Amino acid sequence: MIEINNKKECCGCAACMNICPYGCITMVEDEEGFLYPNVDKGKCINCGLCNMVCPMMNNKVKNKKAKEVYACINKDKKVLLNSSSGGVFAALALSIIKENGIVYGALYNDSMEVVHKSIDCQELIIKLQGSKYVESKIDNCFKEIKKYLNNNKKILFSGTPCQVAGLKTYLKKDYDNLFTCDFICTGVPSRKIFKAYRDYYQAKYKSKLTNIEFRHKKNGWLNFGVLFSFNKKKKYQLRYENAYINALYNQLIIRPSCYACQFKDIKSGSDIKLGDYWFIKNKHPEFYNYNGVSSVIICSKKGQKLFNKVRDQFYIQSSSYKALLDTNKALNTVSKEPKNRKEFFVKIKDASDEEIIKYLNMLMKKNLKERLYYFLFVLVCRIKK
């Protein structure tokens, strides 16, 4: 029976829930808004399968070396603008779908909750594009994926490094028809804070939210902003004006396990790791693009095979792991827990949506020096565009 005594020891991947033969485990939100397994002890037969598939307990991925590292820009400007960075994921997804395969990733459902779902047609790829910036709910995806794999369906699974690791431990073996893609991750934000953020803006503008684009490129990739789409209107905020984004980047509202992440570098077992090639001007100045540049780390032979199928769709610059690490420290740096994190979550325990957002805004305004530096940095980048 799985027991979580220290919340830093659970990444919320739901592998335990998916493996349970009697459906004893459900994933339940705690007071901070993160999902943890809850065991029905009356049904549990103590088979131990839940412990055996936990990636935090059974991380067997050895230190691997990146096979190749690229900087990539999608040649299709529409795809590029709909993506968080260089538009690589959309091409990988389309390649799988064209071969009658299925793609799993995070999307907004009708209630504007972030959940993992499958798609099997080109028109739905856009739903999986873009950063969602909240912990996604896996539900029974791992069970579904195993059934498809055993029926020889080609699958692409995209998720956080710990979600990929959870899928790998759940499956217990490699499948030639499974391709996995994760990304350089700072940490996953709280579902509670996201809901407060979502509901606060719906109340403020008296309209239902239909989409949130956290990395909208109205002012370019580096100076991205947040675009709120309502039923009849749209509202835009610059990144440095948005408390939710700033709280994420200051590592205040992320999951406890993110402060003890075991899946940095390329330790999740994924085939391809994507990310932003921030500050690419410092390494490959001629390759900078105002609308975004992706970093692509090829982690396996399967990953190289999949990427080779789509590489003609990109402008490509060969790079190195060291060069990428110099520009994106989140690749191998575990997030550090802020001193005021516990105080923050205690403060908002019974707070209203408005009170949560107000308190978050107050905390982030204290980072004035950082916000000013960022504003000046992106201003210089725009001038040099």
XYZ file of C-alpha atoms in Angstrom:
385
model
C 0.000 0.000 0.000
C 1.431 3.330 -1.022
C 1.782 5.867 1.786
C 2.992 9.442 1.356
C 4.688 10.552 4.554
C 6.768 13.266 2.925
C 5.104 15.189 0.098
C 8.450 15.751 -1.583
C 8.446 11.997 -2.298
C 5.368 12.048 -4.578
C 5.316 13.671 -8.016
C 1.584 13.057 -8.630
C 2.109 11.037 -11.832
C -0.799 8.654 -11.021
C 1.126 5.515 -11.999
C -0.015 3.964 -8.701
C -3.670 4.707 -9.457
C -3.387 3.262 -12.964
C -1.729 0.012 -11.824
C -4.102 -0.782 -8.943
C -6.024 -3.963 -9.929
C -8.945 -3.217 -7.607
C -9.340 0.518 -8.199
C -8.415 1.280 -4.594
C -6.501 4.462 -5.391
C -7.829 7.867 -6.381
C -5.856 11.078 -6.886
C -7.104 13.760 -4.491
C -6.130 17.414 -4.184
C -4.546 18.457 -0.919
C -4.940 21.860 0.755
C -2.234 23.348 -1.496
C -3.923 22.140 -4.674
C -1.674 19.216 -5.652
C -2.786 15.671 -6.442
C -1.805 12.771 -4.168
C -2.912 9.115 -4.030
C -5.681 8.286 -1.581
C -6.039 4.570 -0.780
C -9.331 2.869 0.109
C -7.904 0.563 2.764
C -11.078 -1.512 2.828
C -10.492 -2.625 -0.783
C -6.694 -2.804 -0.742
C -5.168 -6.323 -0.755
C -1.581 -5.082 -0.172
C -0.315 -6.478 -3.479
C 2.450 -3.856 -3.531
C 2.075 -2.979 -7.216
C 1.596 0.706 -6.410
C 4.990 0.897 -4.723
C 6.638 -1.033 -7.547
C 5.574 1.483 -10.230
C 6.291 4.675 -8.294
C 9.035 6.491 -10.258
C 10.187 8.293 -7.112
C 10.900 4.925 -5.470
C 12.080 3.109 -8.585
C 13.926 5.562 -10.803
C 16.201 3.242 -12.770
C 17.219 5.616 -15.538
C 20.984 5.804 -15.584
C 22.880 8.945 -16.439
C 22.698 9.156 -20.202
C 24.448 11.457 -22.616
C 22.493 13.490 -25.144
C 22.898 12.010 -28.609
C 22.352 15.325 -30.380
C 21.343 18.866 -29.416
C 19.709 21.272 -31.859
C 18.222 24.728 -31.985
C 15.097 24.649 -34.160
C 12.653 27.098 -35.733
C 9.541 25.870 -37.518
C 9.389 27.154 -41.104
C 5.592 27.477 -40.867
C 5.062 30.855 -39.173
C 1.496 30.012 -38.120
C 2.667 26.905 -36.258
C 5.571 28.887 -34.789
C 3.300 31.601 -33.410
C 0.927 29.045 -31.860
C 3.826 27.384 -30.036
C 5.610 28.399 -26.841
C 9.020 28.440 -28.481
C 10.138 27.036 -31.856
C 7.193 24.824 -32.834
C 8.793 21.361 -32.618
C 6.110 19.464 -30.698
C 3.407 20.196 -33.304
C 5.550 18.619 -36.047
C 6.256 15.510 -33.953
C 2.558 15.119 -33.153
C 1.522 15.480 -36.790
C 4.055 12.861 -37.846
C 2.547 10.321 -35.425
C -1.035 11.140 -36.455
C -0.204 10.760 -40.154
C 0.844 7.188 -39.364
C -2.569 6.509 -37.805
C -1.139 6.989 -34.324
C -2.388 8.716 -31.182
C -0.909 11.658 -29.279
C -1.322 12.281 -25.546
C -0.723 15.674 -23.978
C -2.123 18.371 -21.687
C -5.138 20.443 -22.779
C -7.951 22.538 -21.333
C -11.261 20.700 -20.969
C -14.660 22.437 -21.170
C -14.355 23.521 -17.526
C -10.931 25.086 -18.180
C -9.160 22.439 -16.141
C -5.851 21.051 -17.407
C -6.083 17.336 -18.099
C -4.144 14.781 -20.134
C -6.115 13.531 -23.144
C -5.530 11.783 -26.444
C -6.007 13.191 -29.935
C -5.918 11.437 -33.285
C -6.517 14.172 -35.852
C -4.449 17.098 -37.109
C -7.060 19.738 -36.272
C -6.759 19.030 -32.530
C -2.976 19.380 -32.271
C -3.344 23.073 -31.469
C -5.135 22.099 -28.224
C -1.937 20.417 -27.029
C 0.352 23.237 -28.129
C 1.535 25.926 -25.750
C 2.530 25.914 -22.082
C -0.334 25.200 -19.676
C 1.589 26.097 -16.488
C -0.394 23.998 -14.025
C -0.325 20.415 -12.799
C -2.278 18.301 -15.289
C -4.542 15.447 -14.293
C -3.440 12.120 -15.803
C -6.544 10.080 -14.877
C -6.436 6.671 -16.636
C -4.136 7.661 -19.509
C -1.483 5.071 -18.662
C -4.031 2.243 -18.824
C -5.308 3.483 -22.179
C -1.799 3.832 -23.570
C -0.883 0.262 -22.603
C -3.961 -1.099 -24.389
C -3.146 0.868 -27.538
C 0.489 -0.237 -27.459
C -0.505 -3.894 -27.123
C -2.749 -3.406 -30.160
C 0.268 -2.077 -32.120
C -0.894 1.551 -32.178
C 1.865 4.125 -32.457
C 1.781 6.499 -29.462
C 3.432 9.829 -28.675
C 3.176 10.810 -25.004
C 4.107 14.359 -24.021
C 4.322 15.433 -20.406
C 6.549 16.603 -17.573
C 9.722 14.596 -16.900
C 8.121 12.930 -13.855
C 4.993 12.012 -15.856
C 7.162 10.362 -18.512
C 9.086 8.526 -15.780
C 5.779 7.414 -14.252
C 4.552 6.050 -17.575
C 7.834 4.176 -18.062
C 7.719 2.506 -14.649
C 4.030 1.682 -15.124
C 4.645 -0.062 -18.458
C 7.644 -1.980 -17.048
C 9.148 -2.500 -20.494
C 10.068 -0.635 -23.650
C 7.692 -0.585 -26.610
C 8.974 0.075 -30.115
C 5.706 1.885 -30.919
C 5.911 4.289 -27.950
C 7.620 7.668 -28.285
C 7.938 9.974 -25.301
C 8.611 13.691 -25.203
C 9.140 15.856 -22.129
C 10.448 19.365 -21.599
C 12.868 21.406 -19.537
C 10.827 21.940 -16.393
C 11.042 24.501 -13.593
C 8.176 22.899 -11.674
C 4.401 22.429 -11.874
C 2.152 25.091 -10.310
C -0.726 24.434 -7.924
C -4.166 23.578 -9.301
C -5.689 25.583 -6.434
C -3.820 28.753 -7.421
C -4.660 28.193 -11.087
C -8.367 27.795 -10.290
C -8.347 30.967 -8.193
C -6.582 32.772 -11.023
C -9.056 31.432 -13.610
C -12.178 32.129 -11.556
C -10.974 35.570 -10.482
C -10.653 36.726 -14.090
C -13.983 35.181 -15.074
C -15.638 37.135 -12.279
C -13.727 40.305 -13.069
C -14.741 40.328 -16.747
C -18.141 38.660 -16.154
C -17.509 36.144 -18.916
C -16.480 32.492 -19.200
C -12.850 31.831 -20.004
C -12.379 29.631 -23.061
C -8.572 29.661 -23.272
C -5.432 30.978 -21.590
C -2.279 31.351 -23.659
C 0.516 31.753 -21.149
C 3.164 32.328 -23.802
C 1.476 34.568 -26.358
C 3.918 36.205 -28.774
C 2.173 39.492 -29.501
C 5.372 41.265 -28.443
C 7.725 38.466 -29.398
C 9.041 35.294 -27.821
C 11.239 36.852 -25.133
C 8.676 39.495 -24.224
C 5.791 37.041 -24.135
C 2.513 37.805 -22.433
C -0.680 36.096 -21.283
C -3.759 36.191 -23.513
C -7.121 35.484 -21.851
C -9.862 34.457 -24.272
C -13.418 34.899 -23.036
C -16.695 34.201 -24.829
C -16.855 37.680 -26.348
C -13.554 39.405 -25.572
C -9.814 38.989 -25.145
C -7.487 40.495 -22.542
C -3.709 40.640 -22.701
C -1.060 41.039 -19.988
C 2.703 41.299 -20.347
C 4.674 38.570 -18.592
C 6.296 40.882 -16.037
C 2.835 42.258 -15.084
C 1.397 38.795 -14.427
C 1.718 37.633 -10.810
C 0.967 33.978 -11.612
C 3.830 33.709 -14.117
C 6.181 35.554 -11.783
C 5.214 33.286 -8.860
C 5.988 30.234 -11.010
C 9.362 31.585 -12.132
C 10.135 32.499 -8.515
C 9.299 28.853 -7.655
C 6.742 29.885 -5.020
C 3.671 27.936 -6.180
C 5.185 24.686 -7.450
C 4.762 21.146 -6.147
C 6.885 20.065 -3.136
C 8.479 17.218 -5.131
C 9.815 19.793 -7.601
C 12.243 20.896 -4.860
C 13.624 17.332 -4.821
C 13.308 16.472 -8.526
C 14.986 13.228 -9.592
C 14.377 13.743 -13.294
C 16.593 16.661 -14.279
C 19.033 16.445 -17.203
C 17.749 13.509 -19.277
C 16.877 11.187 -16.386
C 13.180 10.745 -17.153
C 13.789 8.156 -19.870
C 12.172 10.297 -22.575
C 13.168 9.991 -26.231
C 13.183 13.739 -26.891
C 13.438 16.680 -24.495
C 12.184 20.071 -25.688
C 12.644 23.537 -24.265
C 13.332 27.182 -24.965
C 16.768 28.085 -26.253
C 16.853 31.220 -24.108
C 19.739 33.622 -24.764
C 20.632 31.816 -27.964
C 22.264 35.077 -29.069
C 25.095 34.233 -26.680
C 25.826 30.927 -28.440
C 24.453 31.132 -31.973
C 23.702 34.836 -32.549
C 22.900 34.367 -36.233
C 20.116 31.906 -35.351
C 18.017 34.144 -33.069
C 14.378 34.485 -34.113
C 11.957 37.083 -32.728
C 9.128 34.519 -32.709
C 10.934 31.754 -30.849
C 13.653 29.110 -30.886
C 13.299 25.588 -29.489
C 16.041 23.531 -27.952
C 15.830 19.856 -28.891
C 17.764 17.188 -27.024
C 17.761 13.780 -28.674
C 17.912 11.223 -25.868
C 17.524 7.903 -27.702
C 17.763 6.208 -31.088
C 13.959 6.248 -31.270
C 13.980 9.963 -30.594
C 16.473 10.527 -33.402
C 14.375 8.412 -35.754
C 11.229 10.417 -34.996
C 13.009 13.761 -35.293
C 14.568 12.772 -38.620
C 11.064 12.369 -40.052
C 10.245 16.028 -39.393
C 13.603 17.795 -39.584
C 12.907 19.193 -43.065
C 10.172 21.349 -41.491
C 12.732 23.348 -39.481
C 15.619 25.700 -39.745
C 18.207 23.807 -37.689
C 21.380 24.799 -35.897
C 23.509 22.034 -34.376
C 24.470 22.851 -30.803
C 25.766 21.131 -27.675
C 24.499 20.143 -24.258
C 26.954 22.516 -22.580
C 25.910 25.468 -24.754
C 22.245 24.833 -23.981
C 22.915 24.456 -20.260
C 24.710 27.804 -20.241
C 21.507 29.465 -21.491
C 18.861 27.438 -19.615
C 19.916 26.411 -16.105
C 16.549 24.737 -15.463
C 17.873 21.830 -17.525
C 19.819 20.433 -14.579
C 19.111 22.786 -11.651
C 16.549 21.668 -9.065
C 14.231 24.476 -7.987
C 14.944 25.946 -4.569
C 12.060 26.261 -2.126
C 11.461 29.939 -1.216
C 11.591 30.756 2.480
C 8.071 32.218 2.390
C 6.414 29.286 0.585
C 4.891 27.633 3.677
C 3.718 30.998 4.971
C 2.092 31.732 1.602
C 0.070 28.498 1.484
C -0.994 28.867 5.126
C -2.122 32.429 4.399
C -4.330 31.380 1.463
C -5.729 28.190 3.005
C -9.266 29.562 3.424
C -8.898 32.668 1.260
C -11.257 33.690 -1.528
C -10.098 33.836 -5.165
C -9.782 37.610 -4.934
C -7.776 37.403 -1.696
C -5.405 34.824 -3.200
C -4.740 36.949 -6.281
C -4.357 40.107 -4.193
C -1.815 38.444 -1.899
C 0.077 36.969 -4.859
C 0.222 40.394 -6.518
C 1.557 41.939 -3.325
C 4.324 39.340 -2.988
C 5.401 39.623 -6.612
C 5.551 43.430 -6.494
C 8.334 43.024 -3.965
C 10.481 41.606 -6.786
C 10.651 45.038 -8.386
C 14.377 44.860 -9.146
C 13.967 41.568 -11.020
C 10.943 42.846 -12.951
C 12.783 46.024 -13.940
C 15.796 44.031 -15.127
C 13.571 41.769 -17.216
C 11.707 44.721 -18.726
C 14.969 46.416 -19.752
C 16.314 43.159 -21.155
C 13.351 42.517 -23.448
C 13.299 46.183 -24.456
C 16.896 45.894 -25.670
C 16.030 42.671 -27.519
C 13.143 44.404 -29.301
C 15.353 47.310 -30.321
C 17.894 44.855 -31.783
C 15.176 42.828 -33.500
